[in-house]
XYZ file of C-alpha atoms in Angstrom:
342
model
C 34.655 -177.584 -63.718
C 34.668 -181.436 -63.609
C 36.115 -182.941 -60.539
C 38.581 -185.237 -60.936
C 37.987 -189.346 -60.018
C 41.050 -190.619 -57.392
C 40.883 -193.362 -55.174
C 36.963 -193.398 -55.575
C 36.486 -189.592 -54.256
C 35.783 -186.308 -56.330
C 38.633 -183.972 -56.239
C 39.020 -180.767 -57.599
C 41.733 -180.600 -60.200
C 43.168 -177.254 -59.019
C 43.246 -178.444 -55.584
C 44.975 -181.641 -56.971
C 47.510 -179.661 -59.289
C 48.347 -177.616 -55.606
C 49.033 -180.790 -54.023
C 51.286 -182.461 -56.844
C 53.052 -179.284 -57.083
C 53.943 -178.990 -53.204
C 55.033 -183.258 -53.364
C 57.498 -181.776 -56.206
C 58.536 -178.660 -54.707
C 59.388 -180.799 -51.197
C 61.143 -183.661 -53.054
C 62.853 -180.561 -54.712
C 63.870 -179.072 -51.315
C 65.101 -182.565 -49.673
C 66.936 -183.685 -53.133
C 68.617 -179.923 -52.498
C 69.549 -180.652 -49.108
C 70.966 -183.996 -49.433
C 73.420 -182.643 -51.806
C 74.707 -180.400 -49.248
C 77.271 -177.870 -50.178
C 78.818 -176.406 -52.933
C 82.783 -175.453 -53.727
C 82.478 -172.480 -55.908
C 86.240 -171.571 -55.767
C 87.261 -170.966 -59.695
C 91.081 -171.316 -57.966
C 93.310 -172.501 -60.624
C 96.000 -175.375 -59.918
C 98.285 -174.767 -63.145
C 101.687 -175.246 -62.511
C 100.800 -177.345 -59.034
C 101.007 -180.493 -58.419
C 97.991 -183.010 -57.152
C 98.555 -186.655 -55.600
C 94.823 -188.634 -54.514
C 94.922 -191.785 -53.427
C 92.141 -194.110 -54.678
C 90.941 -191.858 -57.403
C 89.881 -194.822 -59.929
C 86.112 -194.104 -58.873
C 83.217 -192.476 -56.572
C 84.578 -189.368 -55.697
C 87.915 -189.539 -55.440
C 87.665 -189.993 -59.377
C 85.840 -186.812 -59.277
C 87.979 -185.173 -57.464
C 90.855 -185.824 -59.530
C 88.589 -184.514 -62.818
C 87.799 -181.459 -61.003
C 91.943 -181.470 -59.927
C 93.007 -182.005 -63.682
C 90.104 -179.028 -64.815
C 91.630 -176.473 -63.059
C 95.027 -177.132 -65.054
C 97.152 -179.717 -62.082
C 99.425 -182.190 -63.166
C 97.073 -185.394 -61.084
C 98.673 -188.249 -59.940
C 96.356 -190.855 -58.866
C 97.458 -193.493 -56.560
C 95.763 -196.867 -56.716
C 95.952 -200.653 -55.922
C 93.967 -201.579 -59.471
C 96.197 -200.035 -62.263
C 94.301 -201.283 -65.289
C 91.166 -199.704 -63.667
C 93.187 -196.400 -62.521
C 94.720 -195.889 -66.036
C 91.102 -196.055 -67.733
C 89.935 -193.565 -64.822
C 92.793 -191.844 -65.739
C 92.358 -191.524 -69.135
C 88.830 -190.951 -68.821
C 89.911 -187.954 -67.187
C 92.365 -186.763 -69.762
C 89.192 -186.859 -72.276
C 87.266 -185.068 -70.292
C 89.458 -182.480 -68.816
C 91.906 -181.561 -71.784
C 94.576 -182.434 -69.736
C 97.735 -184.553 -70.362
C 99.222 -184.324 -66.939
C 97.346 -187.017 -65.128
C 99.794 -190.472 -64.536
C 99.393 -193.525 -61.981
C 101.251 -194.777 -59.508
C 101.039 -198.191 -57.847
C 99.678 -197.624 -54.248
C 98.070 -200.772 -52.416
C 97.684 -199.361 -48.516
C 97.439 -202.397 -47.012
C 101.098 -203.075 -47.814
C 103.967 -201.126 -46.186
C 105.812 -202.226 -48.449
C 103.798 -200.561 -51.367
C 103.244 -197.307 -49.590
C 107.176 -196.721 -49.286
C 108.079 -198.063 -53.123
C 104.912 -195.210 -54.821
C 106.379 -192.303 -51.975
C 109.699 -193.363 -53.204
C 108.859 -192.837 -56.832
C 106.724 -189.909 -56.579
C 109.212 -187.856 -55.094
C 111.714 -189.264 -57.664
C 109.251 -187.908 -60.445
C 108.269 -184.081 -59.159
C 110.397 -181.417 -57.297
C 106.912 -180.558 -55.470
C 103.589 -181.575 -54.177
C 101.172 -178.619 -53.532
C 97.935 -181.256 -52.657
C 97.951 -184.430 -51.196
C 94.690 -185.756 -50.532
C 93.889 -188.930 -48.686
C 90.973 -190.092 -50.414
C 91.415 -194.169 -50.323
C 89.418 -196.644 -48.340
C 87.450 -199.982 -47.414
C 84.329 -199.765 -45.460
C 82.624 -202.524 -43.165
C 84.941 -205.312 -44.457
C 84.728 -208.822 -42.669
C 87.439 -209.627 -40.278
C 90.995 -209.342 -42.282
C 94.274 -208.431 -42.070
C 96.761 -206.016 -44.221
C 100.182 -207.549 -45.986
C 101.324 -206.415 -42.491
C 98.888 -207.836 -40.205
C 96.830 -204.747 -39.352
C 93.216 -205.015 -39.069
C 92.215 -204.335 -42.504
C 90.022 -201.284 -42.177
C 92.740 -199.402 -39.649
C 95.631 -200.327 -41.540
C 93.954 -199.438 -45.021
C 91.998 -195.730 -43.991
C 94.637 -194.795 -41.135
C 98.123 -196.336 -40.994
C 98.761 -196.718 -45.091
C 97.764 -192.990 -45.554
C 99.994 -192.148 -42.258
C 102.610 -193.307 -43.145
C 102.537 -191.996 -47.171
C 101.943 -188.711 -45.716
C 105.184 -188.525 -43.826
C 107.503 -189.969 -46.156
C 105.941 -187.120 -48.466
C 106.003 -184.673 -45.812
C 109.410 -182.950 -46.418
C 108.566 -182.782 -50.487
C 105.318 -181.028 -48.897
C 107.157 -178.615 -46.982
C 109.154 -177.877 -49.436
C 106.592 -177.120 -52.039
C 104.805 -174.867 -49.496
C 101.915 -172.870 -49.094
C 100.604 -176.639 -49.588
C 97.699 -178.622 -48.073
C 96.659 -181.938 -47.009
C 93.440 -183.192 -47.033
C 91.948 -186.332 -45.057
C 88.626 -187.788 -45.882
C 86.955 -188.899 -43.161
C 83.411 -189.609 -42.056
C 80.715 -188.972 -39.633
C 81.070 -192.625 -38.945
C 84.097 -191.013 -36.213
C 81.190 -190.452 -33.738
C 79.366 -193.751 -34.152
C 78.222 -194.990 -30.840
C 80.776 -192.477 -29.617
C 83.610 -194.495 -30.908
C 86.978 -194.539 -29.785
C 90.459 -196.177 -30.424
C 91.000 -199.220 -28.549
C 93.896 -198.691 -27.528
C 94.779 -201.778 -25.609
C 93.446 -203.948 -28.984
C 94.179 -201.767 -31.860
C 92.987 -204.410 -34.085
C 90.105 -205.394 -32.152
C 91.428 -208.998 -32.020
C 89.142 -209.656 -29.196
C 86.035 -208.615 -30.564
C 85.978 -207.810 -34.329
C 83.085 -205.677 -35.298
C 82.980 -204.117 -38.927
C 80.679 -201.095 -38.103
C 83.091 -200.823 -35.269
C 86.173 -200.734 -36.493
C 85.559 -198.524 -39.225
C 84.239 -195.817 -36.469
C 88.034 -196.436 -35.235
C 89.765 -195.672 -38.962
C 87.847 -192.813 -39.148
C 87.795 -191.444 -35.857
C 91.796 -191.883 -36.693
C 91.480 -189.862 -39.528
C 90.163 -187.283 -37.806
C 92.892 -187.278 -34.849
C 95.819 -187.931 -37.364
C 94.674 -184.380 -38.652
C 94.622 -182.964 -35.523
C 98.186 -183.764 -34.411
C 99.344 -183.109 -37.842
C 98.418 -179.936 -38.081
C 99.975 -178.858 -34.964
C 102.909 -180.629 -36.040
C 103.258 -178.650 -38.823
C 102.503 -175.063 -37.699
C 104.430 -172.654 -39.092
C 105.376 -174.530 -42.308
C 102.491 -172.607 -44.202
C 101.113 -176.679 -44.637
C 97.485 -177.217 -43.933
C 95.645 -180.239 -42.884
C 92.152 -180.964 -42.292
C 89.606 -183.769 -42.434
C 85.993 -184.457 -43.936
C 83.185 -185.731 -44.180
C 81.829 -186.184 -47.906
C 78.313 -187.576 -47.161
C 76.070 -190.856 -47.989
C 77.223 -191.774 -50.984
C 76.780 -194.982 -53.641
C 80.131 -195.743 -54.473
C 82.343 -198.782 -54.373
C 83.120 -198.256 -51.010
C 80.113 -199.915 -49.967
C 80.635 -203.264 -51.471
C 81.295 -204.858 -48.486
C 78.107 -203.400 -46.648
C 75.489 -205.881 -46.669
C 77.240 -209.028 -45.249
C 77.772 -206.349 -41.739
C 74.179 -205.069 -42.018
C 73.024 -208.663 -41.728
C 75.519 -208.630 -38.240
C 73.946 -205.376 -37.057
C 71.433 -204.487 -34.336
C 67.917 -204.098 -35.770
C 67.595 -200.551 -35.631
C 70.924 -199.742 -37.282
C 69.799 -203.284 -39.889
C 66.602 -201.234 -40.779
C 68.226 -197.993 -41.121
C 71.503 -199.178 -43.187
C 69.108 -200.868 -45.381
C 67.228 -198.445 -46.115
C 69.803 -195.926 -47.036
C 72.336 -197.558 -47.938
C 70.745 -200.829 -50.130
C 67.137 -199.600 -51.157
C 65.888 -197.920 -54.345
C 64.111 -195.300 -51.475
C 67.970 -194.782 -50.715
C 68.854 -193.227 -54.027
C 67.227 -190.180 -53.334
C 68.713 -189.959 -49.616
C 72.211 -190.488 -51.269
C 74.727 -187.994 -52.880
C 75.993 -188.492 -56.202
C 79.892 -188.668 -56.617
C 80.059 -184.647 -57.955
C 78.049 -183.781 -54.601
C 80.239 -186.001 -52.572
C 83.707 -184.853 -53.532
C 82.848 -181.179 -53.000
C 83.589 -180.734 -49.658
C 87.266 -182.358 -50.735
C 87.200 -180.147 -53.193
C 86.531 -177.141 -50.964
C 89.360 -178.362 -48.395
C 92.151 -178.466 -50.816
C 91.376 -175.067 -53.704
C 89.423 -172.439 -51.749
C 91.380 -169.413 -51.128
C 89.274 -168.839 -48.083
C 90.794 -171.654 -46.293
C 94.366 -170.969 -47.284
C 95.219 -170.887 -43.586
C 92.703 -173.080 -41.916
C 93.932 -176.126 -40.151
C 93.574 -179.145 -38.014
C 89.989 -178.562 -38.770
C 86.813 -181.216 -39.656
C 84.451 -180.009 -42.776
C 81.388 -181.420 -43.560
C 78.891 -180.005 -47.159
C 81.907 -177.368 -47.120
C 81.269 -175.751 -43.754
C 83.198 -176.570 -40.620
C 81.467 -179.436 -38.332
C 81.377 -180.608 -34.975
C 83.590 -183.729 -34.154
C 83.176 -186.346 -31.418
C 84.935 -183.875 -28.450
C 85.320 -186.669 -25.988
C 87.490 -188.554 -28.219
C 89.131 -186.091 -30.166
C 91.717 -184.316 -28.054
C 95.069 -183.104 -28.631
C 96.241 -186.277 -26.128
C 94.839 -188.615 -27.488
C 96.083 -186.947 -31.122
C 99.382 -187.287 -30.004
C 98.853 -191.200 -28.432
C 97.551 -192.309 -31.875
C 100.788 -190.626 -33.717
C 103.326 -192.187 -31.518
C 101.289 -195.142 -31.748
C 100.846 -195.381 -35.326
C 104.894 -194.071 -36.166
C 106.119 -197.246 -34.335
C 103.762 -199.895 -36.205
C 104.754 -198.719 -39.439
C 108.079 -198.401 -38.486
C 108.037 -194.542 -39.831
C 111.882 -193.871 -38.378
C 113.293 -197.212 -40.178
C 115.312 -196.485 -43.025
C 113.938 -198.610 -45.908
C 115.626 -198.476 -49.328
């Protein structure tokens, strides 16, 4: 048999077939593991009702899709209404279904939250799924309508405070869940709320500060959850996993900021072609959401953190059912959650 010329060596071309196939059969098994896990629930959702917030792309888009599939009427609750109502129609195509609408929903005004909760429960008599979907990631330093820190006030206190003034429409409308996405970024150099500079005024760091939303995220489940025991209303938080979506657009400016290690790293993954492969696509990302809010499994599972559709550890020095409880109390009085707004 002839041998085979590479690199200026004779190889032997069933030897070089073995290797080629193990290099596919690896990138196979790493492409397999970095889409992580499957929902394989075939729950339908007909007659129930579905609100996501910030479901105009990535995977809150496709968790809407898969939403509308199963036969929901989708409400999708977004700051950019042109692009939300071609996301939602988009959706209609490729679904079959009619019952997907927009609301108005910018989280980084009170103002807005409190006008789409208002109208949503003026539209439906119930809300089986609320899912928390919605964010900004790494921003520079800015503030909300209401002078929050951008990234706290946007992934925590918006969602917060929609949840509650939705919460008795949830109860009512029970067995019903709620679903937080979160991220792994909650343990990031074991971060924590600062709770004597909430909006890190002092020292603004982007990586920072979004460790703080989503460590919130994670502890506004917790205390949730135990608020509403007995109400047969779930809540639980998630990771979905690296993914490319929009919610990176404010990433490189606060890699340039970072440490070296963490530069080299975030570049890498999350602003390199060699990234693509260690990312999840949108489907892969929004299955763990997915999971959370269908799977009859998990009917009564709560106060709980999922990551690839399997329940994950959390960072157990800073999430604790005290300082659960601080963050609520803390979070009710800077939106104001007991003033009666018309």
């Amino acid at each position: 048999m002839n041998k085979l010329d590479i690199f200026g060596r004779s190889v032997d071309p069933a030897i070089a077939a073995s290797v080629v196939v193990g290099v596919v059969v690896v990138l196979w098994l790493v492409r397999r593991w970095v889409a992580g896990g499957w929902c394989y629930s075939n729950a339908r959702l007909d007659g129930k009702t579905v609100v996501i917030t910030g479901a105009n792309s990535g995977i809150g888009k496709e968790t809407a899709k898969d939403m509308a599939r199963r036969g929901a009427r989708v409400i999708i609750a977004c700051r950019d209404l042109p692009k939300a109502e071609a996301a939602a129609s988009e959706i209609r195509t490729a679904t079959g279904n009619n019952k997907v609408t927009v609301r108005k929903l910018d989280l980084a005004s009170l103002a807005s939250v409190r006008e789409c909760a208002k109208k949503i429960k003026a539209e439906v008599k119930k809300l089986d799924i609320l899912i928390n979907n919605a964010g900004i990631m790494m921003c520079p330093p800015l503030k909300t309508e209401d002078g929050f820190e951008m990234q706290l006030g946007v992934n925590h206190l918006g969602h917060f405070l929609l949840t509650n003034l939705l919460l008795d429409l949830i109860k009512s409308s029970a067995p019903a869940r709620i679903v937080n996405v979160s991220s792994l970024a909650h343990d990031f150099n074991n971060a924590k709320m600062f709770w004597d500079d909430i909006n890190l005024e002092k020292n603004y760091d982007p990586m920072v500060a979004y460790g703080q939303s989503k460590l919130a995220n994670v502890l506004f489940t917790v205390e949730l959850a135990k608020r509403l025991k007995g109400t047969q209303v779930t809540a639980n938080s998630l990771h979905p996993g690296t993914i490319e979506t929009e919610l990176t657009r404010h990433t490189q400016q606060a890699i340039c900021a970072m440490s070296l290690p963490w530069r080299i790293f975030f570049r890498i993954i999350m602003c390199s072609p060699i990234g693509n492969f260690f990312r999840k696509t949108a489907v892969q990302g929004a299955q763990t959401t997915i999971h959370l809010a269908v799977s009859e499994e998990l009917k009564n599972t709560t106060g709980q953190y999922y990551s690839d559709c399997v329940p994950a550890k959390t960072n157990k020095q800073s999430v604790n059912s005290e300082n659960a409880r601080r963050l609520w109390e803390m979070s009710a009085e800077m939106v104001g959650l007991d003033k009666k707004v018309d």
